[in-house]
mmCIF file of C-alpha atoms in Angstrom:
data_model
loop_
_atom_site.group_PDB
_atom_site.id
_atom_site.type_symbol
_atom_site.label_atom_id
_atom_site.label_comp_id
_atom_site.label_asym_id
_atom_site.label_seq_id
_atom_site.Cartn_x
_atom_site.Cartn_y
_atom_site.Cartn_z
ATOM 1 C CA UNK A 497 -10.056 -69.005 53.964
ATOM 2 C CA UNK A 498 -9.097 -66.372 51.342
ATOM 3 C CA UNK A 499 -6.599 -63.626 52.205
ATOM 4 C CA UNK A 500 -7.893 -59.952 52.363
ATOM 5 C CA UNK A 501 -7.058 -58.022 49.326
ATOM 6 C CA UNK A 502 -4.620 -55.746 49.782
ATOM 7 C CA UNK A 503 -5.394 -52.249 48.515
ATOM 8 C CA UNK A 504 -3.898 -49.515 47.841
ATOM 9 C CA UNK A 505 -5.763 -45.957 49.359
ATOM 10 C CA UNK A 506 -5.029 -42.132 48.507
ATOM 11 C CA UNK A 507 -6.783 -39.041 47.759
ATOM 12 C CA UNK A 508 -7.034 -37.959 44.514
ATOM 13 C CA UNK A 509 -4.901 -35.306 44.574
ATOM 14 C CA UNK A 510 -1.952 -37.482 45.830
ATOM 15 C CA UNK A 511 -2.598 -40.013 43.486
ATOM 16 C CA UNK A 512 -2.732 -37.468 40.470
ATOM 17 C CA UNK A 513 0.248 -35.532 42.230
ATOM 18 C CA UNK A 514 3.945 -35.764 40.309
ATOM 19 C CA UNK A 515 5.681 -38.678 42.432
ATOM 20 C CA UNK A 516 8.791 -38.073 41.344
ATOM 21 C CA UNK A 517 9.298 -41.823 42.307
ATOM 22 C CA UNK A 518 11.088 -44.718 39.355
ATOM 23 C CA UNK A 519 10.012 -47.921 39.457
ATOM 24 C CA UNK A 520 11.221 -49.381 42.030
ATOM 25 C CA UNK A 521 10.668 -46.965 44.195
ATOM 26 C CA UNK A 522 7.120 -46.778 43.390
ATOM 27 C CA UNK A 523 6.650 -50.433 44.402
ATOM 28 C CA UNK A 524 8.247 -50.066 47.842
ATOM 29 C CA UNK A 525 5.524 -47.361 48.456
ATOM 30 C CA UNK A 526 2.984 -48.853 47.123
ATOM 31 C CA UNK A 527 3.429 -52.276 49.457
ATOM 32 C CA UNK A 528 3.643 -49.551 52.312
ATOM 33 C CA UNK A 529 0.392 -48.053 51.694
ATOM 34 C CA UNK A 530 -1.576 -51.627 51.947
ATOM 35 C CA UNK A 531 -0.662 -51.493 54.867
ATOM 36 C CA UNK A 532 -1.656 -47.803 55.979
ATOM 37 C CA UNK A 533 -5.335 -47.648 57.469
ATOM 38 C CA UNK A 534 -7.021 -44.954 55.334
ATOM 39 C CA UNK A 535 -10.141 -45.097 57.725
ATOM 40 C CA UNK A 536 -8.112 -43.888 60.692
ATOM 41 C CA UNK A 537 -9.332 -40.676 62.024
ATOM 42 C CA UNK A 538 -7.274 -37.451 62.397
ATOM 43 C CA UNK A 539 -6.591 -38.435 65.861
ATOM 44 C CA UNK A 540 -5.563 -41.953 65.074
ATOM 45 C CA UNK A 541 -3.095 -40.991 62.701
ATOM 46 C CA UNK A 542 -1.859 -38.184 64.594
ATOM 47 C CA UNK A 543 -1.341 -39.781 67.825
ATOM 48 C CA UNK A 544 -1.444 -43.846 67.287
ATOM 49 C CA UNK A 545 -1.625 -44.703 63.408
ATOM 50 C CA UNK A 546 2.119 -46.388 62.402
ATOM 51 C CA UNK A 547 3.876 -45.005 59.897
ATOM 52 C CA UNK A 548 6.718 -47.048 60.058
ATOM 53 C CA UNK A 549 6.377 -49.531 57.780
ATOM 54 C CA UNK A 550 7.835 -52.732 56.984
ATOM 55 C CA UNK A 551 8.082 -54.548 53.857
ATOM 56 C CA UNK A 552 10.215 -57.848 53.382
ATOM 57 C CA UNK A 553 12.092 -59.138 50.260
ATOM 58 C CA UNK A 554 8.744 -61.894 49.612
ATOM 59 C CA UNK A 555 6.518 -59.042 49.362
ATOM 60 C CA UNK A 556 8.552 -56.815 46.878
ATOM 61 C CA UNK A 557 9.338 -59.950 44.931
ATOM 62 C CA UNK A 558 5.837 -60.732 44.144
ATOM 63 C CA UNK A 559 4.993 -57.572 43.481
ATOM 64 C CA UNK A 560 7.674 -56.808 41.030
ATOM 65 C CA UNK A 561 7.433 -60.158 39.477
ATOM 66 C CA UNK A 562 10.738 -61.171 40.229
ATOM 67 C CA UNK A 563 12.105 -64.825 40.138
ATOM 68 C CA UNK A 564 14.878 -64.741 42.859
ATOM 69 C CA UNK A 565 14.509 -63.401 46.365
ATOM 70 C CA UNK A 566 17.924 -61.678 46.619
ATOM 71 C CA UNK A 567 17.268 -59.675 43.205
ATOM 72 C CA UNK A 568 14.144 -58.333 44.752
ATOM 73 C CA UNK A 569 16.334 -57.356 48.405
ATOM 74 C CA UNK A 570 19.566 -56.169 46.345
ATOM 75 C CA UNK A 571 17.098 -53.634 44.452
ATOM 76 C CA UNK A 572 15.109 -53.019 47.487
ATOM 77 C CA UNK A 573 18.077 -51.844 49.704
ATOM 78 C CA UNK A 574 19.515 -49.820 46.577
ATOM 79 C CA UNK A 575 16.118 -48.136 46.260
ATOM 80 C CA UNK A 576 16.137 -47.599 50.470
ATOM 81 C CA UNK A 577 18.180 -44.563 50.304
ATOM 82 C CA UNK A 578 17.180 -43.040 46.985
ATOM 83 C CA UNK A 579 13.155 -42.567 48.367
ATOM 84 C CA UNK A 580 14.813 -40.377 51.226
ATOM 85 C CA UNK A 581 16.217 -37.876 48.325
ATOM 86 C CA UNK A 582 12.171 -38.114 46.660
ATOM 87 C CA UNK A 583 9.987 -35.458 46.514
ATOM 88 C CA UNK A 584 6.160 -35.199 45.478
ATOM 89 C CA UNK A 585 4.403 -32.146 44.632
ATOM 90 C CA UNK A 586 0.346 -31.793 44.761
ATOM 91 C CA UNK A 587 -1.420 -28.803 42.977
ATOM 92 C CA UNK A 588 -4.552 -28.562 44.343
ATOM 93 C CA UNK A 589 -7.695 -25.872 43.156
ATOM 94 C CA UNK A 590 -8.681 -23.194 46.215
ATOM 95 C CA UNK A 591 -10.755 -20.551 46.309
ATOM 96 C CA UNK A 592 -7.906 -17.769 45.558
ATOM 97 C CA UNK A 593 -5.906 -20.111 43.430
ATOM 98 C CA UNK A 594 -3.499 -22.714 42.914
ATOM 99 C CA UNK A 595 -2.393 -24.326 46.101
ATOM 100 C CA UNK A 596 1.066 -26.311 45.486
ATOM 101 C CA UNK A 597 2.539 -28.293 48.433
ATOM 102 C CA UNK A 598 5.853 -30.374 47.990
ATOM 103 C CA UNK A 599 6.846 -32.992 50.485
ATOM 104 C CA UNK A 600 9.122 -35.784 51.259
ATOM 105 C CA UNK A 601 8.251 -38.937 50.766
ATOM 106 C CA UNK A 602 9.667 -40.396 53.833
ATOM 107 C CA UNK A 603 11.275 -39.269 56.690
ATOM 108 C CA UNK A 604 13.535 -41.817 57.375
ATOM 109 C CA UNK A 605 14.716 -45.425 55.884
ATOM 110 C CA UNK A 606 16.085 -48.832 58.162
ATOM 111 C CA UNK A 607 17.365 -51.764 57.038
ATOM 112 C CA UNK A 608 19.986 -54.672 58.204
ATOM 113 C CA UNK A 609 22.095 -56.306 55.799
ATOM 114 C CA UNK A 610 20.596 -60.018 55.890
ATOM 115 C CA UNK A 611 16.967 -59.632 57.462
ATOM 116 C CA UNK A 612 15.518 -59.708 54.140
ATOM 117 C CA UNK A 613 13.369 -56.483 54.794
ATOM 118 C CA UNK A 614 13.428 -52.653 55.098
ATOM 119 C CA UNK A 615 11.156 -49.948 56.861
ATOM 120 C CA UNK A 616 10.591 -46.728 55.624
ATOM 121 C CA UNK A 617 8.709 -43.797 57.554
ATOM 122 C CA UNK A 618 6.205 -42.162 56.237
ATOM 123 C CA UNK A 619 6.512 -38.056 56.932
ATOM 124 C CA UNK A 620 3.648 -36.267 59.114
ATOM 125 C CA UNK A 621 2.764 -34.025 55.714
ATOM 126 C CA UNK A 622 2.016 -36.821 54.053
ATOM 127 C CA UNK A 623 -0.499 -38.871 56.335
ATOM 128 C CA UNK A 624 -3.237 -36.249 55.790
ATOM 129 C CA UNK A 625 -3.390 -37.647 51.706
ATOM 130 C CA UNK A 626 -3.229 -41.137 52.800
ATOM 131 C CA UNK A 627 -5.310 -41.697 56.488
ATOM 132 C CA UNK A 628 -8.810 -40.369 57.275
ATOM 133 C CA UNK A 629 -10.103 -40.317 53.669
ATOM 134 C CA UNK A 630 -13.863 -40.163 53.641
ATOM 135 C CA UNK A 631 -14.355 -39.233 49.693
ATOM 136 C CA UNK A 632 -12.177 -38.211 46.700
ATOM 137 C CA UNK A 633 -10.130 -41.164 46.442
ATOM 138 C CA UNK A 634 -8.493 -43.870 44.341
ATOM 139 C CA UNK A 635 -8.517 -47.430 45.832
ATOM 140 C CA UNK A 636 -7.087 -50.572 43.665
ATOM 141 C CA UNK A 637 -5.794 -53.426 44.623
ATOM 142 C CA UNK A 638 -1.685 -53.970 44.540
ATOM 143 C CA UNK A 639 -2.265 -57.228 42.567
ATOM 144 C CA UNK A 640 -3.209 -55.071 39.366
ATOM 145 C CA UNK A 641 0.191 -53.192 39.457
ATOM 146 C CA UNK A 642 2.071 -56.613 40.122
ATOM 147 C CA UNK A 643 4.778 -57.260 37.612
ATOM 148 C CA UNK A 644 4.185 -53.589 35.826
ATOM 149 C CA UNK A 645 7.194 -52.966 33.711
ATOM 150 C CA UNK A 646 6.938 -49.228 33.229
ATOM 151 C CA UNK A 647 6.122 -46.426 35.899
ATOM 152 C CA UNK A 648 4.241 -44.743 33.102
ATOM 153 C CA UNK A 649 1.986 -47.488 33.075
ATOM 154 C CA UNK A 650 1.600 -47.596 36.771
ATOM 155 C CA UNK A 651 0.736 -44.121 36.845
ATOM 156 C CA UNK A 652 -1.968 -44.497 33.785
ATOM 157 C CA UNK A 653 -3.666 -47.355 35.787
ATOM 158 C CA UNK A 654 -3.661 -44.634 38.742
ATOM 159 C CA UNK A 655 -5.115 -41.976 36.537
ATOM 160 C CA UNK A 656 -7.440 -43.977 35.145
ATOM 161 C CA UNK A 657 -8.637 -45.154 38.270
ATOM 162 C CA UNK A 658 -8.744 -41.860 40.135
ATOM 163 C CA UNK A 659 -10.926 -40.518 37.020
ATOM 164 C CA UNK A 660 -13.805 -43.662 37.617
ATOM 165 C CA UNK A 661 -14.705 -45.660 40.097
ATOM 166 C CA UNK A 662 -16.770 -47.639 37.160
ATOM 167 C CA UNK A 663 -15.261 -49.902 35.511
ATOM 168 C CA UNK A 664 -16.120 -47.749 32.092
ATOM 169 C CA UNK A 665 -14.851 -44.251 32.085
ATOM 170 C CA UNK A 666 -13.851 -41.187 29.740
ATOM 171 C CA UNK A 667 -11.556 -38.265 30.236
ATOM 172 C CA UNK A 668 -9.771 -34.916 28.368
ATOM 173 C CA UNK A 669 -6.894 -33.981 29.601
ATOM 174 C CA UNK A 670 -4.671 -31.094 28.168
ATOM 175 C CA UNK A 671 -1.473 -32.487 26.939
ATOM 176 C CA UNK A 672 0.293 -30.277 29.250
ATOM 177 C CA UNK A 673 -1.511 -31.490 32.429
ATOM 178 C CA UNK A 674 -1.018 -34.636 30.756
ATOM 179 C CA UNK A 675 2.622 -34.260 30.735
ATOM 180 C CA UNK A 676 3.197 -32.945 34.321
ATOM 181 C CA UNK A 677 1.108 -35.911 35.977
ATOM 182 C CA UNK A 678 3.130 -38.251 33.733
ATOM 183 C CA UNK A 679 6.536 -36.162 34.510
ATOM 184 C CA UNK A 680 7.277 -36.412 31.167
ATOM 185 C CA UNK A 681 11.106 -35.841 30.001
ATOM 186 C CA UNK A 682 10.631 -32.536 28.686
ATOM 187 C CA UNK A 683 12.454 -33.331 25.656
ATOM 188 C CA UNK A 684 10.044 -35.524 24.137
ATOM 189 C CA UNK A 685 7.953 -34.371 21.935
ATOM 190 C CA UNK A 686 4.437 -34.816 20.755
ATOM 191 C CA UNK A 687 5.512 -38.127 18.731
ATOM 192 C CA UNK A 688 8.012 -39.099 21.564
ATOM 193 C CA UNK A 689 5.137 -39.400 23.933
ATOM 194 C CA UNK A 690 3.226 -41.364 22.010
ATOM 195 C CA UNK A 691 5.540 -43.850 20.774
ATOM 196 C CA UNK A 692 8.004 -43.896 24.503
ATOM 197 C CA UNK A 693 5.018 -43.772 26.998
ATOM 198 C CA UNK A 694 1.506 -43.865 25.971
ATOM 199 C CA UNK A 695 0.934 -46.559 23.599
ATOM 200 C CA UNK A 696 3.511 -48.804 25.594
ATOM 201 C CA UNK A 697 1.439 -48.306 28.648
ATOM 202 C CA UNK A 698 -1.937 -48.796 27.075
ATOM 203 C CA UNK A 699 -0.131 -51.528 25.594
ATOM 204 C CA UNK A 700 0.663 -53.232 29.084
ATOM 205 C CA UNK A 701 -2.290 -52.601 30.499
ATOM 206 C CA UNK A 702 -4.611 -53.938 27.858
ATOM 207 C CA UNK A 703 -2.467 -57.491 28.417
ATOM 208 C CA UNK A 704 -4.115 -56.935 31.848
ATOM 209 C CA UNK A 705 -7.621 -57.109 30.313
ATOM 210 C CA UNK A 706 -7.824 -53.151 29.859
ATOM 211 C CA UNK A 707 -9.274 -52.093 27.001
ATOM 212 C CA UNK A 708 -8.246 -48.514 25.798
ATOM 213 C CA UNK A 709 -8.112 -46.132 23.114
ATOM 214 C CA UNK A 710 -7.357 -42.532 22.930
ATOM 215 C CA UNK A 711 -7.955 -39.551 20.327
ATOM 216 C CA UNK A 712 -5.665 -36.125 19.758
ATOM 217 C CA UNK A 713 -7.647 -32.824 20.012
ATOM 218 C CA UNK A 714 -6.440 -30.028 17.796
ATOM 219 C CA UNK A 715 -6.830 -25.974 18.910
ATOM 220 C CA UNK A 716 -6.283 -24.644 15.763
ATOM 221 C CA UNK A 717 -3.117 -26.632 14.212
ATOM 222 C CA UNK A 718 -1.539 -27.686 17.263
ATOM 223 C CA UNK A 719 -2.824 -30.755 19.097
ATOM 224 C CA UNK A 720 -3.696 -29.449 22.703
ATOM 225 C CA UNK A 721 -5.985 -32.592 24.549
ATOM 226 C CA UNK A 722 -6.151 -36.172 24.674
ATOM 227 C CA UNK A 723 -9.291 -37.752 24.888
ATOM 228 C CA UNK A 724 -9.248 -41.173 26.729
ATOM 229 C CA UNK A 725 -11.755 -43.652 26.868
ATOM 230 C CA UNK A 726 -11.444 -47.222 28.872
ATOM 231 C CA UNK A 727 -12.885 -50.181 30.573
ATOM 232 C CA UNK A 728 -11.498 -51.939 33.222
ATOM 233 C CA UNK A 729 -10.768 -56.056 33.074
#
């Protein structure tokens, strides 16, 4: 029989949110939220929908493409205690404004030296963006993210994903906005982020069967939007 796919479920204004979350620590959520039931109702998550989850040492090795079992626990118990210090912030459009909420991550982490697995609860401000979604969400499966190298381009296959649910699809973005959903080092300049983060993500993804290409807008002399056009493998 073949396994269920697991996916990975969030509104789009979680997924498009700044994570504030490194590698590592992306994949530990990222396994949690397969296993989150983003059908429940309000009253399901409130009241019965776990939000402790667990994730072992096989799990986190496969997805992070890692050869031995206790590299993938050493960096899963070291990355434990940093989500409980991780933030994300979500700017979302109302009818008087900008709405920005920032939450933790998780509200608490467990693990036992020697089980070979950690849990990590999931905070009650958070369940809203990830249980009871009926529309306005991004939904792909963990497998494409396995054995990413770069959270930039985990976050482009999120953006990209959250932007179509065809497997053709065409954006412009303001580099700014581009920037903040990135979290871009605000050092870098416009050259910087082309050469440190989005050519070497297109780059990974397209030896994932992406195919990608991207053009600079101008306003005047100064290059203000990115134009992105893809297909999905």
């Amino acid at each position: 029989m073949k396994s269920k796919e697991e996916k990975i479920v969030m509104k789009n204004a979680l997924a498009r949110a700044q994570h504030q979350l490194k590698l590592t620590e992306k994949r530990i959520v990222s396994i949690a939220l397969t296993k989150i039931n983003s059908k429940a109702s309000k009253l399901e998550y409130k009241n019965k929908q776990p939000r402790t989850i667990k994730i072992s040492a096989r799990e986190y090795q496969k997805t992070a493409g890692l050869k031995n079992r206790r590299d993938a626990y050493r960096d899963m118990i070291t990355t434990a205690e940093t989500l409980m210090k991780k933030q994300l912030t979500i700017k979302e459009n109302t009818m008087t404004g900008t709405k920005k909420t920032v939450i933790n991550w998780v509200a608490a982490v467990e693990y036992e030296t020697g089980r070979g697995e950690v849990k990590i609860t999931f905070t009650d401000k958070i369940m809203p963006y990830l249980c009871a979604i009926e529309n306005r969400f991004t939904e792909y499966a963990l497998t494409e993210a396995t054995g990413i190298k770069s959270i930039y381009t985990w976050r482009l296959l999120e953006f990209l994903t959250s932007w179509s649910t065809e497997k053709t699809g065409q954006r412009t973005i303001s580099i700014d906005k581009f920037n903040e959903m990135m979290e871009t080092p605000t050092s870098y300049k416009t050259g910087d982020i082309t050469k440190k983060i989005i050519d070497p993500a297109i780059n990974e993804l397209e030896k994932r069967g992406w195919t990608i290409s991207y053009k600079k807008e101008k306003t005047g002399r100064k290059i203000s939007h990115l134009t992105l056009l893809w297909r999905k493998p």
